[in-house]
Coordinates of C-alpha atoms and ligand atoms in Angstrom, one line a residue:
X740 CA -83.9 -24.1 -23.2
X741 CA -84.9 -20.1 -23.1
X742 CA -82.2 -17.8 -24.0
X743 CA -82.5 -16.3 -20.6
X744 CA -83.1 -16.6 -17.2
X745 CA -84.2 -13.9 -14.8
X746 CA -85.1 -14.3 -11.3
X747 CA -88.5 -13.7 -10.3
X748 CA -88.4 -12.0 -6.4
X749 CA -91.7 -10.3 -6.1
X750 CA -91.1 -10.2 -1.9
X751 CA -93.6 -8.1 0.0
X752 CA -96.4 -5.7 -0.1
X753 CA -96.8 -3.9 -3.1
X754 CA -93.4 -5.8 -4.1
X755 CA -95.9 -8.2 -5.6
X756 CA -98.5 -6.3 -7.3
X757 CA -95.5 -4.3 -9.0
X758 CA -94.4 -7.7 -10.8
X759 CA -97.6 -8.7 -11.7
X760 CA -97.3 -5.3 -13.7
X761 CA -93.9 -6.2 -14.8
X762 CA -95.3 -9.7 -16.1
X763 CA -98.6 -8.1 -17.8
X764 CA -95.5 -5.9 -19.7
X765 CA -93.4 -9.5 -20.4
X766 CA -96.4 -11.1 -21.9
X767 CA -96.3 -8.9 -24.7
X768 CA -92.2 -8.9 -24.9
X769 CA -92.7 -12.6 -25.6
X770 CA -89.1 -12.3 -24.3
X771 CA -87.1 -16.2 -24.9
X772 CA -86.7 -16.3 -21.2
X773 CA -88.0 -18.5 -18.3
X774 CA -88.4 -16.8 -14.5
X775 CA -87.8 -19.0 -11.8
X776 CA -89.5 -17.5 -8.9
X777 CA -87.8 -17.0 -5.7
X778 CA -88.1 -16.6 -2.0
X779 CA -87.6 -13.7 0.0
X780 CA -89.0 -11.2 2.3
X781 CA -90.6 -10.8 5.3
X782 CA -92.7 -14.1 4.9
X783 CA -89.2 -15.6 5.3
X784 CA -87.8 -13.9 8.2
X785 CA -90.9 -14.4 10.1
X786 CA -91.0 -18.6 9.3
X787 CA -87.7 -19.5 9.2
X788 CA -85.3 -16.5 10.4
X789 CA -84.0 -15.4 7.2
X790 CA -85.6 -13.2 4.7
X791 CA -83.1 -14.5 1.7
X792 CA -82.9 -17.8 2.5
X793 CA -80.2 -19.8 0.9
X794 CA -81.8 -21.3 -1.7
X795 CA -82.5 -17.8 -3.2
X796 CA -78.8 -17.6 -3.0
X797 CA -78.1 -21.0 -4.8
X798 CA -81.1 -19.5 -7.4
X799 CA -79.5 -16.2 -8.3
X800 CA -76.1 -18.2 -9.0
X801 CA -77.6 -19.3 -12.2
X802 CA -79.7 -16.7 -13.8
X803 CA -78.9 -14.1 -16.4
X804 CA -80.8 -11.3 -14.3
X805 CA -83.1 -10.4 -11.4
X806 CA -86.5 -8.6 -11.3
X807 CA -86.8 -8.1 -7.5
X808 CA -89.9 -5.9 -6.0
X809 CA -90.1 -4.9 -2.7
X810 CA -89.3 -6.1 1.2
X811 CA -90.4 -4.6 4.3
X812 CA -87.6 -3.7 6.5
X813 CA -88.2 -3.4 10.6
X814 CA -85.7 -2.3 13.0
X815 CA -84.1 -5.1 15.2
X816 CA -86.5 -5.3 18.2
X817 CA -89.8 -5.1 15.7
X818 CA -88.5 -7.8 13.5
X819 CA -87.5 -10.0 16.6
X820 CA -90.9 -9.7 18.0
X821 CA -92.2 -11.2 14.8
X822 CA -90.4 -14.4 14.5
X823 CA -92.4 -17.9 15.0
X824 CA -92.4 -18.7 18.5
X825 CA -90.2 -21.4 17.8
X826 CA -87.5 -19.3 16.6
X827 CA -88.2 -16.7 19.3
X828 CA -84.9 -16.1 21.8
X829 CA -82.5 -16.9 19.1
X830 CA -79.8 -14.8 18.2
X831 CA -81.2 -13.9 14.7
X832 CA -80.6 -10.5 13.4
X833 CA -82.7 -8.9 10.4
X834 CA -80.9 -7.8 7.3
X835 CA -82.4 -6.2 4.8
X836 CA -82.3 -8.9 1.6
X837 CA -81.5 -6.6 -1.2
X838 CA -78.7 -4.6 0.8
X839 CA -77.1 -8.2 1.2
X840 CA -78.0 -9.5 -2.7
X841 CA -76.0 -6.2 -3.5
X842 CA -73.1 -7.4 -1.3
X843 CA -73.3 -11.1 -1.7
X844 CA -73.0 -10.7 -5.8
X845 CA -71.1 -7.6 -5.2
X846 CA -73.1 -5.5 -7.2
X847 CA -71.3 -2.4 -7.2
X848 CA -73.4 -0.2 -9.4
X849 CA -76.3 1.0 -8.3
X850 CA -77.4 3.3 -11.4
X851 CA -80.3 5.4 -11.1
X852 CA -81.3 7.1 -13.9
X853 CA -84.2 9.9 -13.1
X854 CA -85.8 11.3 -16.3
X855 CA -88.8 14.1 -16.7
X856 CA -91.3 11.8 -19.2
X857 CA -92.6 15.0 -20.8
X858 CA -96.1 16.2 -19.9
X859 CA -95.8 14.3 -16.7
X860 CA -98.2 16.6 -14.6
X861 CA -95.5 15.5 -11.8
X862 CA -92.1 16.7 -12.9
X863 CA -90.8 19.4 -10.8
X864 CA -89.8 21.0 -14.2
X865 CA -89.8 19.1 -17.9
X866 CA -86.7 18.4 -19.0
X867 CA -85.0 16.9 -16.3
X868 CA -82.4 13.9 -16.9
X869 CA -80.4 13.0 -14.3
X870 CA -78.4 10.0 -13.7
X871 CA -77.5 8.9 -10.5
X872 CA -74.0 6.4 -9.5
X873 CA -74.5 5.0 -6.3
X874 CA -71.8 3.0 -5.0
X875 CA -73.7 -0.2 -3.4
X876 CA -71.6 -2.4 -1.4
X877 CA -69.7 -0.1 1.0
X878 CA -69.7 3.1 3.1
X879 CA -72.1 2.7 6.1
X880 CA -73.6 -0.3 4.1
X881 CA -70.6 -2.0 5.4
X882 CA -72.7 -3.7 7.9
X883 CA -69.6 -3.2 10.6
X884 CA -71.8 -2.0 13.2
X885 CA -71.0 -2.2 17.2
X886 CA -74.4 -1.7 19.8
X887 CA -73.2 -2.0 22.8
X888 CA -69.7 -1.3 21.9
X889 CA -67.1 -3.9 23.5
X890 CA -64.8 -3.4 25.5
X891 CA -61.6 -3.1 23.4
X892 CA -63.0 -0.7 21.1
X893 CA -64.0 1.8 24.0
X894 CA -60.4 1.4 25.1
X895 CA -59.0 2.6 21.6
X896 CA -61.3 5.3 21.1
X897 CA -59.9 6.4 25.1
X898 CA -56.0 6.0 23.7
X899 CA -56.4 7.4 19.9
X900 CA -58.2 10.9 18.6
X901 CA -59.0 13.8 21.6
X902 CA -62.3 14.1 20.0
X903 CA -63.4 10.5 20.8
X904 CA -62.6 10.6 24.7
X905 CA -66.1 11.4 25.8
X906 CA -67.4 8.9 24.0
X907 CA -65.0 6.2 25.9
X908 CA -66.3 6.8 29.6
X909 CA -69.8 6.1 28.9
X910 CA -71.5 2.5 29.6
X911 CA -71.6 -0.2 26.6
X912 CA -75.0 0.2 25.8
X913 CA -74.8 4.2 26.0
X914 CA -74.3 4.9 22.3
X915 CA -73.5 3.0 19.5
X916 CA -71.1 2.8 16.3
X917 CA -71.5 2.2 12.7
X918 CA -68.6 2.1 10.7
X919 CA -68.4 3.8 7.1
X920 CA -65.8 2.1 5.0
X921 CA -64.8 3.1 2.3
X922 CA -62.0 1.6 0.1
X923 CA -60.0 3.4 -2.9
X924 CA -60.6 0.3 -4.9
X925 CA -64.2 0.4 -4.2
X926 CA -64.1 4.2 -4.9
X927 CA -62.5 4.0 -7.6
X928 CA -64.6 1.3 -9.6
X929 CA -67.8 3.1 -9.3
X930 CA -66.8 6.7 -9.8
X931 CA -65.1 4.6 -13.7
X932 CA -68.6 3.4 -13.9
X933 CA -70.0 6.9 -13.5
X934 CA -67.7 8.3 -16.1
X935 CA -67.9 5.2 -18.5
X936 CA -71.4 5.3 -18.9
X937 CA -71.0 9.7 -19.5
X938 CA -68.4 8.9 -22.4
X939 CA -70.9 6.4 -23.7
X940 CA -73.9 8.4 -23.7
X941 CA -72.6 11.6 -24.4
X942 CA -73.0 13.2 -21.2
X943 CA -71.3 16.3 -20.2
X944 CA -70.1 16.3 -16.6
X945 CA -69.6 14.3 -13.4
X946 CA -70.3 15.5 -10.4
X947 CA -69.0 14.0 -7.4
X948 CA -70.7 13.7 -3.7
X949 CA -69.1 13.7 -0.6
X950 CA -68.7 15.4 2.8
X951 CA -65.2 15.4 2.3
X952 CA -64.8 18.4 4.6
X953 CA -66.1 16.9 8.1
X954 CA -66.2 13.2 6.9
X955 CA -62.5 13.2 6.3
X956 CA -60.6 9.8 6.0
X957 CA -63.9 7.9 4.2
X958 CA -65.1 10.8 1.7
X959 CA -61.7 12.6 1.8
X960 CA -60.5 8.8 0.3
X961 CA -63.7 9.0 -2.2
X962 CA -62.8 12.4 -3.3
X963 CA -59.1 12.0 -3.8
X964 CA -60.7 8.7 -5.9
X965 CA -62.7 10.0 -8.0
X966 CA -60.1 12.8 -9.1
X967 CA -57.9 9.9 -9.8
X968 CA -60.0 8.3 -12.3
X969 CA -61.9 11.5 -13.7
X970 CA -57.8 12.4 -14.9
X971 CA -58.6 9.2 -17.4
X972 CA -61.6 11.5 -19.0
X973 CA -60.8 14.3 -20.1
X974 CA -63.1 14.4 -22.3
X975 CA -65.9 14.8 -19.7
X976 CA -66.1 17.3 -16.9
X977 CA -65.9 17.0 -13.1
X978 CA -66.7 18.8 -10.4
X979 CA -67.9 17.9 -7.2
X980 CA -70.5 19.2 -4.0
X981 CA -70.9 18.5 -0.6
X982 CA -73.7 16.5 0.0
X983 CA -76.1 18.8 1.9
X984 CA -75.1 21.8 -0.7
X985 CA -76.3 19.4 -3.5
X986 CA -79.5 18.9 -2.4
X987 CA -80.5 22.5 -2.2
X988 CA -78.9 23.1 -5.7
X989 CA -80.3 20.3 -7.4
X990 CA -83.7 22.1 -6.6
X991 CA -82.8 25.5 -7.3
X992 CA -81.0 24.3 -11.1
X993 CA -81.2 20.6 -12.0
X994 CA -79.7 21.8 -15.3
X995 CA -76.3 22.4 -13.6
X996 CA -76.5 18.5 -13.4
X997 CA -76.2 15.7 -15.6
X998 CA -74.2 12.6 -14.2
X999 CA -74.0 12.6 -10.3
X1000 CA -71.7 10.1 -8.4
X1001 CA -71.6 9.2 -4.9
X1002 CA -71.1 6.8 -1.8
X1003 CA -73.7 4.4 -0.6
X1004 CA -75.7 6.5 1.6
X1005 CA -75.6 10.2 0.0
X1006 CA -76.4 8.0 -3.1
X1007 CA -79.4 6.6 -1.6
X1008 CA -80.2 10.0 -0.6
X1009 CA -80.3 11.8 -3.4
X1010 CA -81.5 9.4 -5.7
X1011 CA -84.4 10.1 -3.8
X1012 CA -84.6 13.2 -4.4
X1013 CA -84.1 13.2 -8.0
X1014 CA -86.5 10.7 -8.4
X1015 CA -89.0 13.4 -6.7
X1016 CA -88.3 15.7 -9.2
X1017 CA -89.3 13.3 -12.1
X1018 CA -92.7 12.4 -10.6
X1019 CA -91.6 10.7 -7.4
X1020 CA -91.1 7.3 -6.4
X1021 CA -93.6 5.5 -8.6
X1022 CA -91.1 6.7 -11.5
X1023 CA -88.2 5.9 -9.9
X1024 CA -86.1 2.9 -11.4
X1025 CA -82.9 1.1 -10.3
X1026 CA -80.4 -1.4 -11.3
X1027 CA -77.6 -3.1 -9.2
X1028 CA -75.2 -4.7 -11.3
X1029 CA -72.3 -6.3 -10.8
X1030 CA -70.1 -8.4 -13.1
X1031 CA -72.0 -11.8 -13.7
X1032 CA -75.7 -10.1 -12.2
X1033 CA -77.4 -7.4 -12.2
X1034 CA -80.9 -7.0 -10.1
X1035 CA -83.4 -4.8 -11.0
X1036 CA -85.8 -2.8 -9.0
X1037 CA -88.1 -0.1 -8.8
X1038 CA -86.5 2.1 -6.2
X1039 CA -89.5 2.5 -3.6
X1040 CA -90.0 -0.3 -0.9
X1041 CA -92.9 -2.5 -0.1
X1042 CA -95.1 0.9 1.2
X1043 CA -97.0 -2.0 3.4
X1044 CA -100.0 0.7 4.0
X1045 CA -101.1 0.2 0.2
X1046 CA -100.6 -3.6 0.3
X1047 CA -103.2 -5.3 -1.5
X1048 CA -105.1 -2.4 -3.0
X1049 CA -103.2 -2.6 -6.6
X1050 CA -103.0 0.9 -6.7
X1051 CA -99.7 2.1 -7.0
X1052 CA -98.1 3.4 -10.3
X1053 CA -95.8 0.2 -11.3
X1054 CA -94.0 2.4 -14.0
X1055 CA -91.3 2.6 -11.9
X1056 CA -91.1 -1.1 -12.5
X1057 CA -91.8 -1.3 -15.6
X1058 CA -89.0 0.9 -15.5
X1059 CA -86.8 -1.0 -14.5
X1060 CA -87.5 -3.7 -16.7
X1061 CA -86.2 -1.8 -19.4
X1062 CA -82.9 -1.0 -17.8
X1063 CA -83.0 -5.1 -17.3
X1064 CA -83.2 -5.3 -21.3
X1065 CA -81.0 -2.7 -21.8
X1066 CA -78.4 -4.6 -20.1
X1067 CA -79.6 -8.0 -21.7
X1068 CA -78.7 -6.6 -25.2
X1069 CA -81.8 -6.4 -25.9
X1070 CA -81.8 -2.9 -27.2
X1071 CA -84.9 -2.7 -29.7
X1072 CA -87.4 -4.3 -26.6
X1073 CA -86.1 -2.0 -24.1
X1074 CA -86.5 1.3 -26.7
X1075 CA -89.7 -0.2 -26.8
X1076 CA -90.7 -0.2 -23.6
X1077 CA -89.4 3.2 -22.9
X1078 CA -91.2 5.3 -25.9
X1079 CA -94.6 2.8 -24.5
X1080 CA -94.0 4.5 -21.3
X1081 CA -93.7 8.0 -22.5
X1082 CA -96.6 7.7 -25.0
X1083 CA -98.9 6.6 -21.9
X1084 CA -97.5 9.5 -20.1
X1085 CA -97.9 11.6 -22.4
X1086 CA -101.7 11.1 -23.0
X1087 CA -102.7 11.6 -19.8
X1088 CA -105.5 9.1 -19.8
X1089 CA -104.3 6.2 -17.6
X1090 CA -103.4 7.2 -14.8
X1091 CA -102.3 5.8 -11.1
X1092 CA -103.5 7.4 -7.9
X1093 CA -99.6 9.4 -7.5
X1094 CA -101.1 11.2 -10.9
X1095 CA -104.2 12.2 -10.0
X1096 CA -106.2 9.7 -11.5
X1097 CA -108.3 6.3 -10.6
X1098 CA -106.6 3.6 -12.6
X1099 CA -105.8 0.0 -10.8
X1100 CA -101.5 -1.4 -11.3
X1101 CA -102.6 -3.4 -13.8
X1102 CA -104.2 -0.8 -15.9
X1103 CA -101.6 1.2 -16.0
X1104 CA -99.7 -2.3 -17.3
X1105 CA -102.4 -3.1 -19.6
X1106 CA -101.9 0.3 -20.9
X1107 CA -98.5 0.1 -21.2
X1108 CA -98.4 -3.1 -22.7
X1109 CA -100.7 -2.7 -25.7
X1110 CA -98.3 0.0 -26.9
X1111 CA -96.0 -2.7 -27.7
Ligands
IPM817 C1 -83.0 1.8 -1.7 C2 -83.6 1.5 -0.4 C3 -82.8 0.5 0.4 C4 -81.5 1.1 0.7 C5 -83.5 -0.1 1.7 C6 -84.8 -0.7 1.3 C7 -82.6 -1.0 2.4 O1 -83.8 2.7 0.3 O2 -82.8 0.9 -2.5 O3 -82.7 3.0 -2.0 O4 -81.3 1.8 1.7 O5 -80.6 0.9 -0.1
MG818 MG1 -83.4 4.4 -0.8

């Protein structure tokens, strides 16, 4: 038996030219692991009403770790329309797959590290190494959504806070709710996380994102939180921004930032935007990890319009694989990886379309791979 396991969900688009870079990269690991390969993604939805069926489910209850790639997302009506005809009229609704393997395993962490490779023609400025804490179960994740809005929930809204009563005499089907929820235990576990992995490494500061000013039961709860645990540090800063500040700051000095924290959406939002300045989304890398799995992923989706042409840049995969090794144990492979990554970087000579250049996916894996 291989000492590993990891899941092999390549999904849709240019999810599946991504981990045909990852395996060109796994080749040369000659890694003591076996990848079952599983179902999911749009293929899925559209045959039997579920883009994560349940035997993906039953899969990723027995492996070590996940390489997942990427899965189109439609809004309701779109992905309705696209069901076989003999599921059409059911009651299915679309949910994105990964937002529900985060929930499912309850892989809290989503940790998002954005790094200037130097000499990467791309980086908004060289030197940049952010790392971004995105909490990845909750917020307005939660999935608590109401369109139309019942009854009894337009009645409480009438009877509870002045600001809602407008709201309350309009039809059902007139606007719509999502709920953010966030809990103090959930809060709490991923701003340790943030601050964990800042003791480890030697980072110097936390900072925490909210909208604790207008948001403020759910980000007034994430604030109070995160001041909570960051009293167990005191070894490492803290400070915290609102979330629209942020964004502007980050751009004007990314230095001011090291280790950023936040809820599921401003997390998903700036992480974003940090991976911009590091090159963009082909650099981008993610893991979700939980406490028996982690899932890894390069942080762009299935960009459907480049499906099938093999050009985008997989390092953001390839990426990602090294955060998978990393959290393996497998410290000297991923170290590997990483200065592999650099060095192709850094000469300049393969290069994807995103870097001004002409080379297929799999170049740039080939590349990568033969500086193992
Ligand atoms: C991400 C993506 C996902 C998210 C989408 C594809 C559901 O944007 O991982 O950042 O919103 O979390
Ligand atoms: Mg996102």
């Amino acid at each position: 038996m291989a000492k590993y396991r990891i899941a092999w969900l390549p999904g849709d688009g240019i999810g599946v030219e991504v981990l045909e870079a990852a395996e060109v990269v796994f080749e040369k690991l000659r890694l003591d692991a076996e990848y079952p390969v599983g179902d999911i993604g749009w293929k899925f939805w559209r045959k039997e009403g579920d883009p994560l069926p349940p035997r993906t489910i039953e899969l990723l209850k027995h492996v070590d770790a996940a390489l997942f790639g990427a899965v189109t997302s439609k809004p309701v009506k779109a992905a309705n329309a696209e069901l076989v005809p003999e599921l059409q009229g059911k009651t299915l609704v679309y949910r994105s797959p990964i937002v529900r393997m985060r929930q499912l395993f309850d892989l809290y962490t989503c940790l998002r590290p954005c790094k200037a490779y130097p000499e990467n023609a791309l980086n908004f400025k060289e030197g940049i190494d952010l790392v971004v804490f995105r909490e990845n179960t909750e917020d307005l994740y939660a999935g608590v959504e109401f369109g139309p809005v019942p009854r009894e929930l337009a009645d409480l809204f009438g009877k509870s806070a002045k600001s809602f009563a407008p709201f309350a005499s309009l039809a059902p089907d007139d606007y719509a709710i999502s709920c953010k929820i966030n809990t103090r235990a959930g809060s709490e576990r991923i701003v340790r996380a943030a601050f964990e992995f800042a003791r480890k490494f030697h980072r110097k500061k936390v900072t925490v994102v909210h909208k604790a000013n207008v948001v403020r039961a759910s980000d007034g709860l994430f604030l109070d939180a995160a001041k909570s645990v960051a009293a167990q540090f005191p070894d490492i800063a803290m400070d915290d921004a609102n979330i629209d500040a942020i964004t502007m700051w980050l751009l004007k000095n990314p230095f001011n930032y090291d280790v950023l924290v936040a809820p599921n959406l401003y997390g998903d939002i700036i992480s974003d935007l940090c991976a911009q300045m590091v090159g963009g989304l082909g650099f981008g890398c993610s893991a979700n990890i939980g406490e028996t799995l982690a899932v890894f992923e390069p942080t762009h989706g299935s960009a459907p319009k480049y499906a099938g042409q093999y050009k985008v840049n997989p390092i953001a995969t390839i990426l990602a694989v090294k955060m998978m090794l990393e959290w393996l144990g497998e410290t000297d492979k991923a170290q590997s990886v990483q200065g592999a990554v650099a060095e192709v970087i850094r000469e300049g000579k393969v290069r994807t379309y995103d870097m001004g250049g002409r080379n297929s996916t799999i170049e740039m894996a080939i590349a990568i791979a033969a500086k193992l």
